[in-house]
N, CA, C and O atoms as a DFTB+ gen file, in Angstrom:
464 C
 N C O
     1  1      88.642     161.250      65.030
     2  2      89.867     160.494      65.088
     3  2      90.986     161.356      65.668
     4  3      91.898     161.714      64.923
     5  1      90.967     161.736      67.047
     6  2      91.992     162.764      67.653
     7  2      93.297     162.004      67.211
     8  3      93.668     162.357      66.091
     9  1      93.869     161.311      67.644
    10  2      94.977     160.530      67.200
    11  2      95.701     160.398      65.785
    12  3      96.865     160.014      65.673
    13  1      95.026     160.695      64.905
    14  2      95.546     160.867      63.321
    15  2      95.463     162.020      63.187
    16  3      96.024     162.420      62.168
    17  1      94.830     163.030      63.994
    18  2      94.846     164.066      63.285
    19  2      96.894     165.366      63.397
    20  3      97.375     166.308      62.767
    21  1      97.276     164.536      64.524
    22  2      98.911     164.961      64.700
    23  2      99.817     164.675      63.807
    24  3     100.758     165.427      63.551
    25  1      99.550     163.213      63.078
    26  2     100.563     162.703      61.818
    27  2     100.215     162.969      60.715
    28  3     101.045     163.271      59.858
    29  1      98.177     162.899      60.324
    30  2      97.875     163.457      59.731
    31  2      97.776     165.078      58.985
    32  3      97.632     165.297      57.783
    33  1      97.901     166.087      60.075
    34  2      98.352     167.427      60.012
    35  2      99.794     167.807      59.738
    36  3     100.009     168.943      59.315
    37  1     100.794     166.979      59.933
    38  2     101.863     166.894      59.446
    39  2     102.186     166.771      58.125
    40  3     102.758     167.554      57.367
    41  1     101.711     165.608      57.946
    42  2     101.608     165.042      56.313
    43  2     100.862     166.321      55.296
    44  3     101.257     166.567      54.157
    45  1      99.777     167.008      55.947
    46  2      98.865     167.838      55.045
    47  2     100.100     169.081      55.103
    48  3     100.653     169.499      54.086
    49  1     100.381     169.532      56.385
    50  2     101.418     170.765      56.206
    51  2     102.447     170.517      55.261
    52  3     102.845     171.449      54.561
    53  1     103.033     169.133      55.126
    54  2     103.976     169.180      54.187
    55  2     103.864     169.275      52.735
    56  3     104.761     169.554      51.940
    57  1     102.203     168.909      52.414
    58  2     101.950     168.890      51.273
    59  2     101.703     169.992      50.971
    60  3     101.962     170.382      49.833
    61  1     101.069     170.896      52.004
    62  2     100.961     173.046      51.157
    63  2     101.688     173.448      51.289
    64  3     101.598     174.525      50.700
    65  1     102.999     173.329      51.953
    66  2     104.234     173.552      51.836
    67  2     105.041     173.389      50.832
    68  3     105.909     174.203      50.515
    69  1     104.769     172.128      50.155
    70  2     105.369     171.870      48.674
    71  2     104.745     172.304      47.549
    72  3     105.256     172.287      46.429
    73  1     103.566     172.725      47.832
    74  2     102.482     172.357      46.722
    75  2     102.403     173.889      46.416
    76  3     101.271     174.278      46.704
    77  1     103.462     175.255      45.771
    78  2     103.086     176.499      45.693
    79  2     102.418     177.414      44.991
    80  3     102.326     178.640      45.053
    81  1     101.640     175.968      43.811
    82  2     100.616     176.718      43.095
    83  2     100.039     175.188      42.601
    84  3     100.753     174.533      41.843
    85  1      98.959     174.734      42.972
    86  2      98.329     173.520      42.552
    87  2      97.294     173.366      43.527
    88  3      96.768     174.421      43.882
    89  1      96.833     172.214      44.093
    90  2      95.934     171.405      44.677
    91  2      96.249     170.601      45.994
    92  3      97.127     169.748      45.864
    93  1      95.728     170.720      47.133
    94  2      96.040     169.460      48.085
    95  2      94.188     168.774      48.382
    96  3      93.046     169.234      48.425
    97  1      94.629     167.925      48.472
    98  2      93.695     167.082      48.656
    99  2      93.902     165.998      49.824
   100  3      94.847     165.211      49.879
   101  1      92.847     166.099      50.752
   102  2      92.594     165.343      52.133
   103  2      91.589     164.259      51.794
   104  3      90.861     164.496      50.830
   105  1      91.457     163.292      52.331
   106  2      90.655     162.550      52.359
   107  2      90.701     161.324      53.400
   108  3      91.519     160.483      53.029
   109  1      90.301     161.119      54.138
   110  2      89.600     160.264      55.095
   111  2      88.193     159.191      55.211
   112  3      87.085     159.623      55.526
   113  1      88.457     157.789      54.908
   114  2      87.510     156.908      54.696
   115  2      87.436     155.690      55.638
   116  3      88.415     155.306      56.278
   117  1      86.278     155.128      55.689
   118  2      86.145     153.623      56.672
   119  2      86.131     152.652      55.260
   120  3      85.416     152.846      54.277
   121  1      87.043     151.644      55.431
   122  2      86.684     150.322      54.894
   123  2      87.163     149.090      55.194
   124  3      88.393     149.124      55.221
   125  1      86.566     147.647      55.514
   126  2      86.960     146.827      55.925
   127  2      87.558     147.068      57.425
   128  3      88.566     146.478      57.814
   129  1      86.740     148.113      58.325
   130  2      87.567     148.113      59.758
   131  2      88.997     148.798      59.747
   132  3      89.938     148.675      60.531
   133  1      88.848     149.560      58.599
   134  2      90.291     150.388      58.379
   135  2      89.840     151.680      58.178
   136  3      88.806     151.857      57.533
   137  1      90.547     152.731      58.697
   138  2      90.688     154.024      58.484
   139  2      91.672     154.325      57.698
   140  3      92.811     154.047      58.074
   141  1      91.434     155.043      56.269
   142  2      92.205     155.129      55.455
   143  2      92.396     156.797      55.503
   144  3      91.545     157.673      55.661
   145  1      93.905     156.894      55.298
   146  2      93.782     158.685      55.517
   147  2      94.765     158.867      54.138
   148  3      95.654     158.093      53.785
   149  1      94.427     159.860      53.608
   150  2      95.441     160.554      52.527
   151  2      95.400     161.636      52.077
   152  3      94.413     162.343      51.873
   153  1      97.172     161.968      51.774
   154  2      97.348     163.295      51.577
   155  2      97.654     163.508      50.132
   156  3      98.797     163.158      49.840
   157  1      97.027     163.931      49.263
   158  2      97.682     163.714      48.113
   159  2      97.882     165.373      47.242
   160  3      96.945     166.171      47.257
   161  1      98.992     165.648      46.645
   162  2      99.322     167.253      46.409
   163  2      99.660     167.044      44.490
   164  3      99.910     165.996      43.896
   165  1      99.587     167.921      44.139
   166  2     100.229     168.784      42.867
   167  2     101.263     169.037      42.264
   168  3     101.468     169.369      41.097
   169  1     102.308     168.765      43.624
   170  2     103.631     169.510      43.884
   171  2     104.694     169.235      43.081
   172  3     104.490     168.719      41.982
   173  1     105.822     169.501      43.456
   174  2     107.079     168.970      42.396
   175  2     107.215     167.535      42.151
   176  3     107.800     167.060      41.178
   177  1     106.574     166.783      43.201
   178  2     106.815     165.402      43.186
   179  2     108.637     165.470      44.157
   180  3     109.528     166.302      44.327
   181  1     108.292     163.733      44.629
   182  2     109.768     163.380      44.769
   183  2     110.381     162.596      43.635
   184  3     109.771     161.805      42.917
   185  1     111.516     162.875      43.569
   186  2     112.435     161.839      42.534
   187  2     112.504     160.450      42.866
   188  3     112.692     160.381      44.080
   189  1     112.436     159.212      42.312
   190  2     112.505     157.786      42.336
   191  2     113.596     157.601      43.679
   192  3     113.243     157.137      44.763
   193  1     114.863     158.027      43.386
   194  2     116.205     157.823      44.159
   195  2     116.035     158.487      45.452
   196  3     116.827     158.111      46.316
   197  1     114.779     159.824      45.954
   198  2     115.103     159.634      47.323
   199  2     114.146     158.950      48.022
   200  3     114.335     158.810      49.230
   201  1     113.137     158.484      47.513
   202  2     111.921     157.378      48.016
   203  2     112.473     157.137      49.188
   204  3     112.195     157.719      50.237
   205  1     113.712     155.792      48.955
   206  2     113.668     155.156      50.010
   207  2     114.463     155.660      51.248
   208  3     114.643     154.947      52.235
   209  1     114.866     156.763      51.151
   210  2     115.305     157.566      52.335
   211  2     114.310     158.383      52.777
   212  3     114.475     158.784      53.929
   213  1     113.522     158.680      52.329
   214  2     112.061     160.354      52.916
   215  2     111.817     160.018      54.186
   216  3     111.645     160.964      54.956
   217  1     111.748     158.841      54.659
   218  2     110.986     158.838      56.375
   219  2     112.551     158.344      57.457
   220  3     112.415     157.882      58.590
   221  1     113.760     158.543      56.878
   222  2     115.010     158.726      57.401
   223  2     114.843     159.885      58.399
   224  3     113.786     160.489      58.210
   225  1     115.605     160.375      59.429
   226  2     115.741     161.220      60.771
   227  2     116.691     162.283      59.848
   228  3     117.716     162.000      59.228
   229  1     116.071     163.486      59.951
   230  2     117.162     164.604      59.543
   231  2     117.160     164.827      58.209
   232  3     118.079     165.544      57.812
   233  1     116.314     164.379      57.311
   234  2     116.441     163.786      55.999
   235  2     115.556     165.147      55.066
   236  3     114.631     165.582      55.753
   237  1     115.625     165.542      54.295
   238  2     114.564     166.856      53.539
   239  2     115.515     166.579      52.091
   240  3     116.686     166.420      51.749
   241  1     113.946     166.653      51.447
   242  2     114.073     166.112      49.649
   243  2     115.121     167.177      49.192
   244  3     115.404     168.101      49.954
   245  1     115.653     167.073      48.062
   246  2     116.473     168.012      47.649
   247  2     115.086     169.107      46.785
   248  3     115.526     170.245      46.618
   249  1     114.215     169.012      46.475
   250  2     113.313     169.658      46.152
   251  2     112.691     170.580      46.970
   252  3     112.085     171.569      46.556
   253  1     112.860     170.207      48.354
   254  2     112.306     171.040      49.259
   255  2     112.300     172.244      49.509
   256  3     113.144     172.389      50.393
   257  1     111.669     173.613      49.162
   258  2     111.657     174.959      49.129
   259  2     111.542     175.745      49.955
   260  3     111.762     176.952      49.853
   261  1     111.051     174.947      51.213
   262  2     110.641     175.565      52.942
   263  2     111.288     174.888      53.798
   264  3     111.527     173.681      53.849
   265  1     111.544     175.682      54.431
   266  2     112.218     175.177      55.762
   267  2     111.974     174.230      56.995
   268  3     110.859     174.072      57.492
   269  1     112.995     173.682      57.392
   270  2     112.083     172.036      57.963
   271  2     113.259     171.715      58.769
   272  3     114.287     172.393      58.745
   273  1     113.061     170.482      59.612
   274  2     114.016     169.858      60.428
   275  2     114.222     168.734      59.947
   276  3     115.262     168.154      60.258
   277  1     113.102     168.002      58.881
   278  2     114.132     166.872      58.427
   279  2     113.512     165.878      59.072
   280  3     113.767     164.731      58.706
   281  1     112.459     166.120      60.294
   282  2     111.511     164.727      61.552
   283  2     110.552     164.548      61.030
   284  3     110.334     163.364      60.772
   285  1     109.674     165.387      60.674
   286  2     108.365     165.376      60.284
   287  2     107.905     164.146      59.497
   288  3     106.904     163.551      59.899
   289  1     108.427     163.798      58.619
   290  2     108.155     162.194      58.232
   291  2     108.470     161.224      59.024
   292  3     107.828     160.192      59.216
   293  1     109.863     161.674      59.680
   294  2     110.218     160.017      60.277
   295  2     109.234     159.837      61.428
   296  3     108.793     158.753      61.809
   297  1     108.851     161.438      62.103
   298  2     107.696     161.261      63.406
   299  2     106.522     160.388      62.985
   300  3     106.000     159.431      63.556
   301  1     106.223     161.051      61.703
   302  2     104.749     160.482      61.307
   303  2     104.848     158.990      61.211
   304  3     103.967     158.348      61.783
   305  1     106.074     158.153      60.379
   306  2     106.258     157.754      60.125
   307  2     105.975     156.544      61.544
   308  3     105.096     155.701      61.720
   309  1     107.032     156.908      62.272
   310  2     107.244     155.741      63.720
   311  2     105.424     156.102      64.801
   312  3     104.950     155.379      65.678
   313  1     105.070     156.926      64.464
   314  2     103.751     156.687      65.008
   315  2     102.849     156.157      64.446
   316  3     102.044     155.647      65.225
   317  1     102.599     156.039      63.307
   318  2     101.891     155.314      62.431
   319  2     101.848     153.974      62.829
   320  3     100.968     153.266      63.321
   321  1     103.641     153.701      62.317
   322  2     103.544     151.925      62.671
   323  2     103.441     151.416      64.391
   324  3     103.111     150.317      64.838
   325  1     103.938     152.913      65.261
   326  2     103.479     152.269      66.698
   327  2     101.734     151.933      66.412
   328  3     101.330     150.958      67.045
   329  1     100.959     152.459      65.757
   330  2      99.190     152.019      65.892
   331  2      99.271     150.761      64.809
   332  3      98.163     150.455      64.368
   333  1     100.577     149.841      64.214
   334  2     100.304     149.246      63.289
   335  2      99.831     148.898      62.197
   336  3      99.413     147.860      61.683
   337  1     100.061     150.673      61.738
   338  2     100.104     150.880      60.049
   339  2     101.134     151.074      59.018
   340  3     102.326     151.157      59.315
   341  1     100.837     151.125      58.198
   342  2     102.013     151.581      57.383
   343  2     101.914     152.987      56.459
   344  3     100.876     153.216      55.839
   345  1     102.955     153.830      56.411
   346  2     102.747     154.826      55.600
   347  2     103.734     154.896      54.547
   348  3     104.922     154.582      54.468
   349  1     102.604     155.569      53.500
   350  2     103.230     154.506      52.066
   351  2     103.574     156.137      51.392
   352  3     103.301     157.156      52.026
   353  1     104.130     156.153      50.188
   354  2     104.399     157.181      49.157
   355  2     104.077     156.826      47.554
   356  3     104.507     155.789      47.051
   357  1     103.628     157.368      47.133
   358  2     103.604     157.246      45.808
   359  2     103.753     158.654      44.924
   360  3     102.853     159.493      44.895
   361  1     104.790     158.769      44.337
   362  2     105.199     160.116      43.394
   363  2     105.972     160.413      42.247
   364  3     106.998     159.865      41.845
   365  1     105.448     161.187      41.864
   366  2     106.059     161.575      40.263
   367  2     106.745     162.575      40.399
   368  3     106.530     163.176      41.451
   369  1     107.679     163.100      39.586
   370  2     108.478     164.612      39.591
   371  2     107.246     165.117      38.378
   372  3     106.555     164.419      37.635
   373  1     107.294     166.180      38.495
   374  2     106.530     167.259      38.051
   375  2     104.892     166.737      37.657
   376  3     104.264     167.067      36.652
   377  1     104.391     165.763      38.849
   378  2     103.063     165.367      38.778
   379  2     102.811     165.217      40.397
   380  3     101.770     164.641      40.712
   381  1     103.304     165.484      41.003
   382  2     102.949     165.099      42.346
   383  2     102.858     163.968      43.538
   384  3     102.767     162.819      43.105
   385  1     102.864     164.077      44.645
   386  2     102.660     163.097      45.921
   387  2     101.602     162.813      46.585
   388  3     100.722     163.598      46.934
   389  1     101.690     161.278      46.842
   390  2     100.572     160.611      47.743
   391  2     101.158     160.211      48.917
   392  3     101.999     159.313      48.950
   393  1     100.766     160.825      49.908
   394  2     101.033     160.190      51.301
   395  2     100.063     159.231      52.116
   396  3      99.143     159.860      52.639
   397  1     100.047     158.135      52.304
   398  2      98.543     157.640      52.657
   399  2      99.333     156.234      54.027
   400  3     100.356     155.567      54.179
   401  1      98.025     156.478      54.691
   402  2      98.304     155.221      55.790
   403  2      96.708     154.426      55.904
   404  3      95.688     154.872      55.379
   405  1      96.773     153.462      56.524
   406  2      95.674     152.909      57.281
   407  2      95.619     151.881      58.533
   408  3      96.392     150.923      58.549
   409  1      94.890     152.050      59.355
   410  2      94.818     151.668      60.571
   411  2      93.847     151.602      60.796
   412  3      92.868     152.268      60.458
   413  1      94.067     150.234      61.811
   414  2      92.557     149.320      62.128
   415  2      91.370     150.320      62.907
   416  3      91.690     150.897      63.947
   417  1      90.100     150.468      62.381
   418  2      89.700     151.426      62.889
   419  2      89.636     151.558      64.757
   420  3      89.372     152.566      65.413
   421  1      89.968     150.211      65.243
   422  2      90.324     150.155      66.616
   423  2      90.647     150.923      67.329
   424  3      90.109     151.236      68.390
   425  1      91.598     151.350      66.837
   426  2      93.097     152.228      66.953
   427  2      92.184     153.012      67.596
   428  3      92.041     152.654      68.766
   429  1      91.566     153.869      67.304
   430  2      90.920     155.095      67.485
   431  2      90.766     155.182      68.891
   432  3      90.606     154.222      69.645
   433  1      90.832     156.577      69.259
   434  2      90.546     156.707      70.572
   435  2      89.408     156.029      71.414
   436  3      88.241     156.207      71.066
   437  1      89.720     155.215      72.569
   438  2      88.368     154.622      73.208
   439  2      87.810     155.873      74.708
   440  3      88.287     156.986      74.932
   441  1      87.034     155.374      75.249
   442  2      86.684     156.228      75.837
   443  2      87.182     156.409      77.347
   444  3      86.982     157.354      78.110
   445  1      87.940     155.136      77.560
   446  2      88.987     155.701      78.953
   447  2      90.282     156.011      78.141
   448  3      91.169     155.744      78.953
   449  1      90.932     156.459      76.902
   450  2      92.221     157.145      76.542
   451  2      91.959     158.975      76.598
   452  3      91.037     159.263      75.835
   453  1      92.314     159.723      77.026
   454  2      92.050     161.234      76.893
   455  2      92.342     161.492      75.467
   456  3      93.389     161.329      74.840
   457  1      91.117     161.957      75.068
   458  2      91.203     162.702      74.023
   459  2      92.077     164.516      74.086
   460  3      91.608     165.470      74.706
   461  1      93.264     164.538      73.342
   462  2      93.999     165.790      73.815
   463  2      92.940     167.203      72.618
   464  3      93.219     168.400      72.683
């Protein structure tokens, strides 16, 4: 899946980035003609109140401990839904984050798109 693996590697960097003593966990599945990808970490978690800003332009959790520009979600974010998925969050403070998308397994590179 060359194509997930740019938003996908994003999403994973952000999670060992947060995650400075715990667990990250990858996972990648087929079901129903969907490619399901997820990132799920250990980490501080995000707080309820910045949910609905995280995939905002310029935007970094107040939890955030490493250094960043603040795109990295919103990139992942607007490429995702350009392949017509959605990328979702689910998180706790001091239990951790789920980053997860899915897309029609279509999507996937065909064999006249260059694989980079």
């Amino acid at each position: 899946m060359p194509r997930f693996r740019h938003f996908g590697a994003n999403l994973a960097s952000n999670a060992i980035h947060a995650t400075q003593a715990g667990t990250v966990i990858l996972r990648a599945s087929r079901a129903n003609g969907n490619v399901l990808f997820e990132v799920r970490d250990t980490g501080p978690g995000i707080p309820n109140d910045e949910i609905a800003s995280l995939f905002e332009r310029y935007r970094r959790g107040s939890s955030a401990t490493y250094r960043g520009s603040g795109l990295g979600l919103y990139i992942a974010k607007g490429i995702v839904e350009a392949h017509g998925g959605v990328l979702r969050v689910d998180s706790r403070v001091g239990a951790g984050s789920a980053f997860s998308f899915s897309l029609a397994a279509s999507a996937r590179s065909s064999p006249a798109a260059p694989v980079p």
